[in-house]
Amino acid sequence: MILPSGFKKNIVSQWGQTSWEQLENAIQKPPATSVRLHPIKQKFVTLEGSPVPWCPFGLYLSERPVFTLDPSFHGGGYYVQEAASMFLWFVLEKLTGSNKEITVLDLCAAPGGKSSLIASFLDHHGLLVSNEVIKNRAYILKSNIEKSGYHNVVVTQNDPKDFQNVPEFFDIILVDAPCSGEGMFRKDPASIHEWSEDNVELCSARQKRIVADVLPALKNGGYLLYSTCTYNDFENIDNIVWASDHLPLENVALDIPDFYNVLPIHKKGKTGYQFAPHLQNSEGLFFSVLQKQQKQESGKIKTTKSFVKVPNKSIPVLKKYSDSTMEPVYFFDPNEEVHLFPAPYFELVNVLYNKCRIIYCGINMGRLIKEELIPNHSLALYILLSEYLQKVDLPLVQSLEFLQKSLNDISSDEKGWLLITYRNLGLGWVKNLGNRVNNYLPNEAKIRMDIHKNMDKEFM
């Protein structure tokens, strides 16, 4: 593939001719395939591979399977993610230590890879807000958060500036900024034709605006994590220098093991870290850490509304669905669906309810009708779902037929609501009426591939 001359000029200027030749050669090769296993759901997954050094749950696969034909993919057993993006796990470990009772905002979160990593890192502790301003991408984000199955995540659809309404709210803000995408040239050759020097300049200006707009929501002493999937200095280290010069932010250096082979990028006393396919078995990523050094007068955030808690008489019906030792809050959303959320963070969620557009919160359990729960799909994916619910574990082909919504019958004498599982991993709900089975898988989660035709190709 032919790379843009302006792109070459930038890389040669930044890294030298030899590094350019190495990068150009690496971009011509097939991209690596890597996945991040779910820390809890991985026990249901049979994938094998070699480890990603900077993330304990990252795996390189020797070849790329058809993930659509693996029910454990649909059940959230793993997430297909670039290895470099998993560096976030290493950074979070360095910055937080053992303290996971923190509030985190993933500002530009869709499709959800880094958010699901943060949720796994927090392991049901703290509060994660995953945000995406573009509506259709926000609902893709919601779907991937549902698959992760954690009860301490809120998905919002807001502009970065909207978070100024919750000043000093977050301990960590991740800005995985929209960029020119140079780091994806190998994986997505079409992006090469979209590259231009004007677009690089436009992205750099937009990235500055995003960082400045969201900064009031970061606590004093909190960390702003800045990343892109590009290589040029204009969108990367130059923005770190700008942020340090114009905003109350101080660049923080990281002690990174040499064998990660990460390229440090230095400019005017500031440091960022570059991943690239000629350095690691991954696509491109730039990462840098900034710490806020300004105290602002935030005061108590005024609220005028609150989620309505479920009456005490209905709670026993809900408790039987969860094995959580945590004392949750059960509340109704505006559509009268019941959600489960950690009690210690319920007040903060109500603040977000007043100031942001929430499209998903905690675990959507379903709808209470005459003291019976009509379960929501997200409940089937919950990590702490009770082991004592009625289940039907299906083999591979039937599991895929369920996910395709073409399964018409199941072998079970149990009537009513049944959890469909594959190797004991929850996939969704059916209601067995005896003479027929109703499939409650949401249409947006449905497999549209011809599974039988493609299975013949995959497994022949």
PDB file of N, CA and C in Angstrom, residues 35-115:
ATOM      1  N   VAL A  35      -7.018 -10.392  21.765  1.00  0.00           N
ATOM      2  CA  VAL A  35      -8.258 -10.302  22.534  1.00  0.00           C
ATOM      3  C   VAL A  35      -7.906 -10.068  23.994  1.00  0.00           C
ATOM      4  N   ARG A  36      -8.849  -9.495  24.716  1.00  0.00           N
ATOM      5  CA  ARG A  36      -8.702  -9.355  26.166  1.00  0.00           C
ATOM      6  C   ARG A  36      -9.783 -10.189  26.833  1.00  0.00           C
ATOM      7  N   LEU A  37      -9.352 -11.182  27.598  1.00  0.00           N
ATOM      8  CA  LEU A  37     -10.284 -12.062  28.289  1.00  0.00           C
ATOM      9  C   LEU A  37     -10.971 -11.325  29.432  1.00  0.00           C
ATOM     10  N   HIS A  38     -12.228 -11.642  29.654  1.00  0.00           N
ATOM     11  CA  HIS A  38     -12.946 -11.107  30.810  1.00  0.00           C
ATOM     12  C   HIS A  38     -12.406 -11.805  32.056  1.00  0.00           C
ATOM     13  N   PRO A  39     -11.985 -11.051  33.091  1.00  0.00           N
ATOM     14  CA  PRO A  39     -11.385 -11.687  34.272  1.00  0.00           C
ATOM     15  C   PRO A  39     -12.251 -12.757  34.915  1.00  0.00           C
ATOM     16  N   ILE A  40     -13.563 -12.600  34.858  1.00  0.00           N
ATOM     17  CA  ILE A  40     -14.473 -13.556  35.494  1.00  0.00           C
ATOM     18  C   ILE A  40     -15.056 -14.523  34.472  1.00  0.00           C
ATOM     19  N   LYS A  41     -15.472 -14.020  33.335  1.00  0.00           N
ATOM     20  CA  LYS A  41     -16.101 -14.874  32.327  1.00  0.00           C
ATOM     21  C   LYS A  41     -15.098 -15.712  31.534  1.00  0.00           C
ATOM     22  N   GLN A  42     -13.800 -15.458  31.693  1.00  0.00           N
ATOM     23  CA  GLN A  42     -12.805 -16.203  30.919  1.00  0.00           C
ATOM     24  C   GLN A  42     -12.863 -17.705  31.168  1.00  0.00           C
ATOM     25  N   LYS A  43     -13.412 -18.123  32.306  1.00  0.00           N
ATOM     26  CA  LYS A  43     -13.499 -19.554  32.605  1.00  0.00           C
ATOM     27  C   LYS A  43     -14.425 -20.279  31.628  1.00  0.00           C
ATOM     28  N   PHE A  44     -15.242 -19.523  30.885  1.00  0.00           N
ATOM     29  CA  PHE A  44     -16.144 -20.124  29.900  1.00  0.00           C
ATOM     30  C   PHE A  44     -15.545 -20.112  28.492  1.00  0.00           C
ATOM     31  N   VAL A  45     -14.313 -19.586  28.349  1.00  0.00           N
ATOM     32  CA  VAL A  45     -13.715 -19.350  27.036  1.00  0.00           C
ATOM     33  C   VAL A  45     -12.611 -20.367  26.771  1.00  0.00           C
ATOM     34  N   THR A  46     -12.514 -20.835  25.531  1.00  0.00           N
ATOM     35  CA  THR A  46     -11.516 -21.857  25.179  1.00  0.00           C
ATOM     36  C   THR A  46     -10.386 -21.311  24.313  1.00  0.00           C
ATOM     37  N   LEU A  47     -10.337 -20.007  24.069  1.00  0.00           N
ATOM     38  CA  LEU A  47      -9.281 -19.429  23.242  1.00  0.00           C
ATOM     39  C   LEU A  47      -7.916 -19.612  23.896  1.00  0.00           C
ATOM     40  N   GLU A  48      -6.909 -19.848  23.069  1.00  0.00           N
ATOM     41  CA  GLU A  48      -5.537 -19.955  23.551  1.00  0.00           C
ATOM     42  C   GLU A  48      -4.648 -19.041  22.719  1.00  0.00           C
ATOM     43  N   GLY A  49      -3.591 -18.550  23.344  1.00  0.00           N
ATOM     44  CA  GLY A  49      -2.675 -17.679  22.625  1.00  0.00           C
ATOM     45  C   GLY A  49      -1.490 -17.322  23.489  1.00  0.00           C
ATOM     46  N   SER A  50      -0.695 -16.375  23.027  1.00  0.00           N
ATOM     47  CA  SER A  50       0.471 -15.910  23.780  1.00  0.00           C
ATOM     48  C   SER A  50       0.122 -14.609  24.493  1.00  0.00           C
ATOM     49  N   PRO A  51       0.733 -14.355  25.653  1.00  0.00           N
ATOM     50  CA  PRO A  51       0.307 -13.217  26.481  1.00  0.00           C
ATOM     51  C   PRO A  51       0.717 -11.859  25.920  1.00  0.00           C
ATOM     52  N   VAL A  52      -0.123 -10.872  26.166  1.00  0.00           N
ATOM     53  CA  VAL A  52       0.213  -9.464  25.937  1.00  0.00           C
ATOM     54  C   VAL A  52       0.919  -8.983  27.204  1.00  0.00           C
ATOM     55  N   PRO A  53       2.166  -8.513  27.123  1.00  0.00           N
ATOM     56  CA  PRO A  53       2.975  -8.279  28.337  1.00  0.00           C
ATOM     57  C   PRO A  53       2.384  -7.293  29.333  1.00  0.00           C
ATOM     58  N   TRP A  54       1.692  -6.267  28.846  1.00  0.00           N
ATOM     59  CA  TRP A  54       1.258  -5.177  29.732  1.00  0.00           C
ATOM     60  C   TRP A  54      -0.166  -5.330  30.248  1.00  0.00           C
ATOM     61  N   CYS A  55      -0.812  -6.438  29.937  1.00  0.00           N
ATOM     62  CA  CYS A  55      -2.170  -6.671  30.437  1.00  0.00           C
ATOM     63  C   CYS A  55      -2.321  -8.145  30.792  1.00  0.00           C
ATOM     64  N   PRO A  56      -2.665  -8.475  32.034  1.00  0.00           N
ATOM     65  CA  PRO A  56      -2.710  -9.882  32.458  1.00  0.00           C
ATOM     66  C   PRO A  56      -3.783 -10.706  31.762  1.00  0.00           C
ATOM     67  N   PHE A  57      -4.726 -10.057  31.095  1.00  0.00           N
ATOM     68  CA  PHE A  57      -5.808 -10.791  30.434  1.00  0.00           C
ATOM     69  C   PHE A  57      -5.744 -10.681  28.911  1.00  0.00           C
ATOM     70  N   GLY A  58      -4.648 -10.118  28.393  1.00  0.00           N
ATOM     71  CA  GLY A  58      -4.494  -9.972  26.952  1.00  0.00           C
ATOM     72  C   GLY A  58      -3.873 -11.202  26.321  1.00  0.00           C
ATOM     73  N   LEU A  59      -4.362 -11.555  25.135  1.00  0.00           N
ATOM     74  CA  LEU A  59      -3.840 -12.703  24.389  1.00  0.00           C
ATOM     75  C   LEU A  59      -3.662 -12.331  22.922  1.00  0.00           C
ATOM     76  N   TYR A  60      -2.514 -12.731  22.353  1.00  0.00           N
ATOM     77  CA  TYR A  60      -2.353 -12.720  20.906  1.00  0.00           C
ATOM     78  C   TYR A  60      -2.816 -14.066  20.370  1.00  0.00           C
ATOM     79  N   LEU A  61      -3.639 -14.054  19.333  1.00  0.00           N
ATOM     80  CA  LEU A  61      -4.086 -15.287  18.701  1.00  0.00           C
ATOM     81  C   LEU A  61      -3.228 -15.561  17.472  1.00  0.00           C
ATOM     82  N   SER A  62      -2.969 -16.825  17.213  1.00  0.00           N
ATOM     83  CA  SER A  62      -2.127 -17.180  16.070  1.00  0.00           C
ATOM     84  C   SER A  62      -2.837 -16.934  14.744  1.00  0.00           C
ATOM     85  N   GLU A  63      -4.162 -16.977  14.749  1.00  0.00           N
ATOM     86  CA  GLU A  63      -4.946 -16.655  13.562  1.00  0.00           C
ATOM     87  C   GLU A  63      -6.265 -16.041  13.997  1.00  0.00           C
ATOM     88  N   ARG A  64      -6.902 -15.362  13.072  1.00  0.00           N
ATOM     89  CA  ARG A  64      -8.156 -14.676  13.404  1.00  0.00           C
ATOM     90  C   ARG A  64      -9.341 -15.585  13.094  1.00  0.00           C
ATOM     91  N   PRO A  65     -10.065 -16.041  14.119  1.00  0.00           N
ATOM     92  CA  PRO A  65     -11.250 -16.862  13.872  1.00  0.00           C
ATOM     93  C   PRO A  65     -12.437 -15.990  13.455  1.00  0.00           C
ATOM     94  N   VAL A  66     -13.536 -16.631  13.104  1.00  0.00           N
ATOM     95  CA  VAL A  66     -14.785 -15.897  12.863  1.00  0.00           C
ATOM     96  C   VAL A  66     -15.457 -15.731  14.221  1.00  0.00           C
ATOM     97  N   PHE A  67     -15.263 -14.587  14.848  1.00  0.00           N
ATOM     98  CA  PHE A  67     -15.749 -14.385  16.216  1.00  0.00           C
ATOM     99  C   PHE A  67     -17.268 -14.503  16.307  1.00  0.00           C
ATOM    100  N   THR A  68     -17.955 -14.166  15.234  1.00  0.00           N
ATOM    101  CA  THR A  68     -19.418 -14.261  15.234  1.00  0.00           C
ATOM    102  C   THR A  68     -19.887 -15.683  15.514  1.00  0.00           C
ATOM    103  N   LEU A  69     -19.066 -16.674  15.173  1.00  0.00           N
ATOM    104  CA  LEU A  69     -19.450 -18.076  15.352  1.00  0.00           C
ATOM    105  C   LEU A  69     -19.057 -18.625  16.722  1.00  0.00           C
ATOM    106  N   ASP A  70     -18.662 -17.743  17.626  1.00  0.00           N
ATOM    107  CA  ASP A  70     -18.307 -18.165  18.987  1.00  0.00           C
ATOM    108  C   ASP A  70     -19.302 -17.552  19.971  1.00  0.00           C
ATOM    109  N   PRO A  71     -20.200 -18.354  20.544  1.00  0.00           N
ATOM    110  CA  PRO A  71     -21.178 -17.802  21.490  1.00  0.00           C
ATOM    111  C   PRO A  71     -20.543 -17.096  22.682  1.00  0.00           C
ATOM    112  N   SER A  72     -19.347 -17.519  23.098  1.00  0.00           N
ATOM    113  CA  SER A  72     -18.717 -16.871  24.250  1.00  0.00           C
ATOM    114  C   SER A  72     -18.308 -15.434  23.933  1.00  0.00           C
ATOM    115  N   PHE A  73     -18.120 -15.115  22.661  1.00  0.00           N
ATOM    116  CA  PHE A  73     -17.890 -13.726  22.252  1.00  0.00           C
ATOM    117  C   PHE A  73     -19.148 -12.893  22.500  1.00  0.00           C
ATOM    118  N   HIS A  74     -20.303 -13.437  22.137  1.00  0.00           N
ATOM    119  CA  HIS A  74     -21.573 -12.725  22.317  1.00  0.00           C
ATOM    120  C   HIS A  74     -21.941 -12.601  23.798  1.00  0.00           C
ATOM    121  N   GLY A  75     -21.473 -13.531  24.607  1.00  0.00           N
ATOM    122  CA  GLY A  75     -21.764 -13.495  26.034  1.00  0.00           C
ATOM    123  C   GLY A  75     -20.783 -12.675  26.844  1.00  0.00           C
ATOM    124  N   GLY A  76     -19.821 -12.028  26.172  1.00  0.00           N
ATOM    125  CA  GLY A  76     -18.875 -11.159  26.871  1.00  0.00           C
ATOM    126  C   GLY A  76     -17.700 -11.880  27.486  1.00  0.00           C
ATOM    127  N   GLY A  77     -17.401 -13.084  27.006  1.00  0.00           N
ATOM    128  CA  GLY A  77     -16.263 -13.827  27.547  1.00  0.00           C
ATOM    129  C   GLY A  77     -14.929 -13.191  27.224  1.00  0.00           C
ATOM    130  N   TYR A  78     -14.891 -12.407  26.163  1.00  0.00           N
ATOM    131  CA  TYR A  78     -13.679 -11.682  25.779  1.00  0.00           C
ATOM    132  C   TYR A  78     -14.062 -10.531  24.866  1.00  0.00           C
ATOM    133  N   TYR A  79     -13.118  -9.610  24.697  1.00  0.00           N
ATOM    134  CA  TYR A  79     -13.321  -8.453  23.824  1.00  0.00           C
ATOM    135  C   TYR A  79     -12.168  -8.424  22.831  1.00  0.00           C
ATOM    136  N   VAL A  80     -12.483  -8.273  21.557  1.00  0.00           N
ATOM    137  CA  VAL A  80     -11.445  -8.198  20.524  1.00  0.00           C
ATOM    138  C   VAL A  80     -10.876  -6.782  20.550  1.00  0.00           C
ATOM    139  N   GLN A  81      -9.595  -6.672  20.913  1.00  0.00           N
ATOM    140  CA  GLN A  81      -9.007  -5.347  21.166  1.00  0.00           C
ATOM    141  C   GLN A  81      -7.549  -5.326  20.739  1.00  0.00           C
ATOM    142  N   GLU A  82      -7.126  -4.192  20.189  1.00  0.00           N
ATOM    143  CA  GLU A  82      -5.722  -4.020  19.847  1.00  0.00           C
ATOM    144  C   GLU A  82      -4.863  -4.139  21.101  1.00  0.00           C
ATOM    145  N   ALA A  83      -3.746  -4.830  20.970  1.00  0.00           N
ATOM    146  CA  ALA A  83      -2.881  -5.066  22.127  1.00  0.00           C
ATOM    147  C   ALA A  83      -2.396  -3.761  22.744  1.00  0.00           C
ATOM    148  N   ALA A  84      -2.056  -2.782  21.911  1.00  0.00           N
ATOM    149  CA  ALA A  84      -1.550  -1.515  22.445  1.00  0.00           C
ATOM    150  C   ALA A  84      -2.577  -0.830  23.333  1.00  0.00           C
ATOM    151  N   SER A  85      -3.852  -0.946  22.988  1.00  0.00           N
ATOM    152  CA  SER A  85      -4.901  -0.310  23.790  1.00  0.00           C
ATOM    153  C   SER A  85      -4.963  -0.878  25.199  1.00  0.00           C
ATOM    154  N   MET A  86      -4.512  -2.116  25.364  1.00  0.00           N
ATOM    155  CA  MET A  86      -4.525  -2.751  26.684  1.00  0.00           C
ATOM    156  C   MET A  86      -3.459  -2.167  27.616  1.00  0.00           C
ATOM    157  N   PHE A  87      -2.578  -1.308  27.080  1.00  0.00           N
ATOM    158  CA  PHE A  87      -1.589  -0.622  27.915  1.00  0.00           C
ATOM    159  C   PHE A  87      -2.269   0.184  29.017  1.00  0.00           C
ATOM    160  N   LEU A  88      -3.505   0.538  28.795  1.00  0.00           N
ATOM    161  CA  LEU A  88      -4.287   1.261  29.803  1.00  0.00           C
ATOM    162  C   LEU A  88      -4.306   0.510  31.128  1.00  0.00           C
ATOM    163  N   TRP A  89      -4.339  -0.818  31.088  1.00  0.00           N
ATOM    164  CA  TRP A  89      -4.344  -1.609  32.330  1.00  0.00           C
ATOM    165  C   TRP A  89      -3.083  -1.322  33.143  1.00  0.00           C
ATOM    166  N   PHE A  90      -1.935  -1.335  32.475  1.00  0.00           N
ATOM    167  CA  PHE A  90      -0.652  -1.055  33.131  1.00  0.00           C
ATOM    168  C   PHE A  90      -0.667   0.343  33.752  1.00  0.00           C
ATOM    169  N   VAL A  91      -1.182   1.320  33.022  1.00  0.00           N
ATOM    170  CA  VAL A  91      -1.219   2.703  33.516  1.00  0.00           C
ATOM    171  C   VAL A  91      -2.109   2.811  34.750  1.00  0.00           C
ATOM    172  N   LEU A  92      -3.273   2.189  34.708  1.00  0.00           N
ATOM    173  CA  LEU A  92      -4.184   2.236  35.856  1.00  0.00           C
ATOM    174  C   LEU A  92      -3.547   1.603  37.091  1.00  0.00           C
ATOM    175  N   GLU A  93      -2.852   0.507  36.908  1.00  0.00           N
ATOM    176  CA  GLU A  93      -2.158  -0.125  38.040  1.00  0.00           C
ATOM    177  C   GLU A  93      -1.125   0.822  38.637  1.00  0.00           C
ATOM    178  N   LYS A  94      -0.378   1.503  37.780  1.00  0.00           N
ATOM    179  CA  LYS A  94       0.658   2.424  38.245  1.00  0.00           C
ATOM    180  C   LYS A  94       0.062   3.598  39.027  1.00  0.00           C
ATOM    181  N   LEU A  95      -1.065   4.107  38.571  1.00  0.00           N
ATOM    182  CA  LEU A  95      -1.623   5.333  39.155  1.00  0.00           C
ATOM    183  C   LEU A  95      -2.486   5.090  40.383  1.00  0.00           C
ATOM    184  N   THR A  96      -3.151   3.943  40.452  1.00  0.00           N
ATOM    185  CA  THR A  96      -4.126   3.729  41.526  1.00  0.00           C
ATOM    186  C   THR A  96      -3.647   2.791  42.621  1.00  0.00           C
ATOM    187  N   GLY A  97      -2.654   1.957  42.335  1.00  0.00           N
ATOM    188  CA  GLY A  97      -2.239   0.976  43.335  1.00  0.00           C
ATOM    189  C   GLY A  97      -3.374   0.033  43.659  1.00  0.00           C
ATOM    190  N   SER A  98      -3.671  -0.105  44.936  1.00  0.00           N
ATOM    191  CA  SER A  98      -4.742  -1.016  45.359  1.00  0.00           C
ATOM    192  C   SER A  98      -6.076  -0.299  45.565  1.00  0.00           C
ATOM    193  N   ASN A  99      -6.098   1.027  45.386  1.00  0.00           N
ATOM    194  CA  ASN A  99      -7.334   1.786  45.611  1.00  0.00           C
ATOM    195  C   ASN A  99      -8.209   1.773  44.360  1.00  0.00           C
ATOM    196  N   LYS A 100      -9.318   1.059  44.431  1.00  0.00           N
ATOM    197  CA  LYS A 100     -10.235   1.000  43.289  1.00  0.00           C
ATOM    198  C   LYS A 100     -11.572   1.683  43.583  1.00  0.00           C
ATOM    199  N   GLU A 101     -11.683   2.306  44.748  1.00  0.00           N
ATOM    200  CA  GLU A 101     -12.907   3.057  45.064  1.00  0.00           C
ATOM    201  C   GLU A 101     -12.770   4.463  44.500  1.00  0.00           C
ATOM    202  N   ILE A 102     -12.753   4.537  43.180  1.00  0.00           N
ATOM    203  CA  ILE A 102     -12.520   5.796  42.489  1.00  0.00           C
ATOM    204  C   ILE A 102     -13.616   6.024  41.448  1.00  0.00           C
ATOM    205  N   THR A 103     -13.726   7.280  41.011  1.00  0.00           N
ATOM    206  CA  THR A 103     -14.665   7.622  39.942  1.00  0.00           C
ATOM    207  C   THR A 103     -13.870   7.880  38.670  1.00  0.00           C
ATOM    208  N   VAL A 104     -14.287   7.237  37.585  1.00  0.00           N
ATOM    209  CA  VAL A 104     -13.554   7.306  36.319  1.00  0.00           C
ATOM    210  C   VAL A 104     -14.518   7.702  35.203  1.00  0.00           C
ATOM    211  N   LEU A 105     -14.070   8.602  34.331  1.00  0.00           N
ATOM    212  CA  LEU A 105     -14.820   8.972  33.134  1.00  0.00           C
ATOM    213  C   LEU A 105     -14.022   8.565  31.904  1.00  0.00           C
ATOM    214  N   ASP A 106     -14.625   7.751  31.056  1.00  0.00           N
ATOM    215  CA  ASP A 106     -14.085   7.475  29.723  1.00  0.00           C
ATOM    216  C   ASP A 106     -14.878   8.359  28.776  1.00  0.00           C
ATOM    217  N   LEU A 107     -14.274   9.458  28.357  1.00  0.00           N
ATOM    218  CA  LEU A 107     -15.021  10.538  27.705  1.00  0.00           C
ATOM    219  C   LEU A 107     -15.451  10.212  26.273  1.00  0.00           C
ATOM    220  N   CYS A 108     -14.568   9.601  25.515  1.00  0.00           N
ATOM    221  CA  CYS A 108     -14.838   9.293  24.094  1.00  0.00           C
ATOM    222  C   CYS A 108     -14.816   7.778  23.952  1.00  0.00           C
ATOM    223  N   ALA A 109     -15.801   7.116  24.529  1.00  0.00           N
ATOM    224  CA  ALA A 109     -15.671   5.705  24.890  1.00  0.00           C
ATOM    225  C   ALA A 109     -16.037   4.702  23.805  1.00  0.00           C
ATOM    226  N   ALA A 110     -16.887   5.069  22.845  1.00  0.00           N
ATOM    227  CA  ALA A 110     -17.322   4.077  21.846  1.00  0.00           C
ATOM    228  C   ALA A 110     -16.125   3.598  21.013  1.00  0.00           C
ATOM    229  N   PRO A 111     -16.124   2.310  20.646  1.00  0.00           N
ATOM    230  CA  PRO A 111     -17.175   1.301  20.853  1.00  0.00           C
ATOM    231  C   PRO A 111     -17.191   0.633  22.228  1.00  0.00           C
ATOM    232  N   GLY A 112     -16.162   0.864  23.056  1.00  0.00           N
ATOM    233  CA  GLY A 112     -16.241   0.363  24.421  1.00  0.00           C
ATOM    234  C   GLY A 112     -15.086  -0.496  24.881  1.00  0.00           C
ATOM    235  N   GLY A 113     -14.048  -0.640  24.064  1.00  0.00           N
ATOM    236  CA  GLY A 113     -12.924  -1.488  24.455  1.00  0.00           C
ATOM    237  C   GLY A 113     -12.221  -1.020  25.707  1.00  0.00           C
ATOM    238  N   LYS A 114     -11.879   0.261  25.755  1.00  0.00           N
ATOM    239  CA  LYS A 114     -11.167   0.771  26.925  1.00  0.00           C
ATOM    240  C   LYS A 114     -12.095   0.853  28.135  1.00  0.00           C
ATOM    241  N   SER A 115     -13.381   1.139  27.909  1.00  0.00           N
ATOM    242  CA  SER A 115     -14.334   1.162  29.031  1.00  0.00           C
ATOM    243  C   SER A 115     -14.493  -0.218  29.650  1.00  0.00           C
TER     244      SER A 115
END
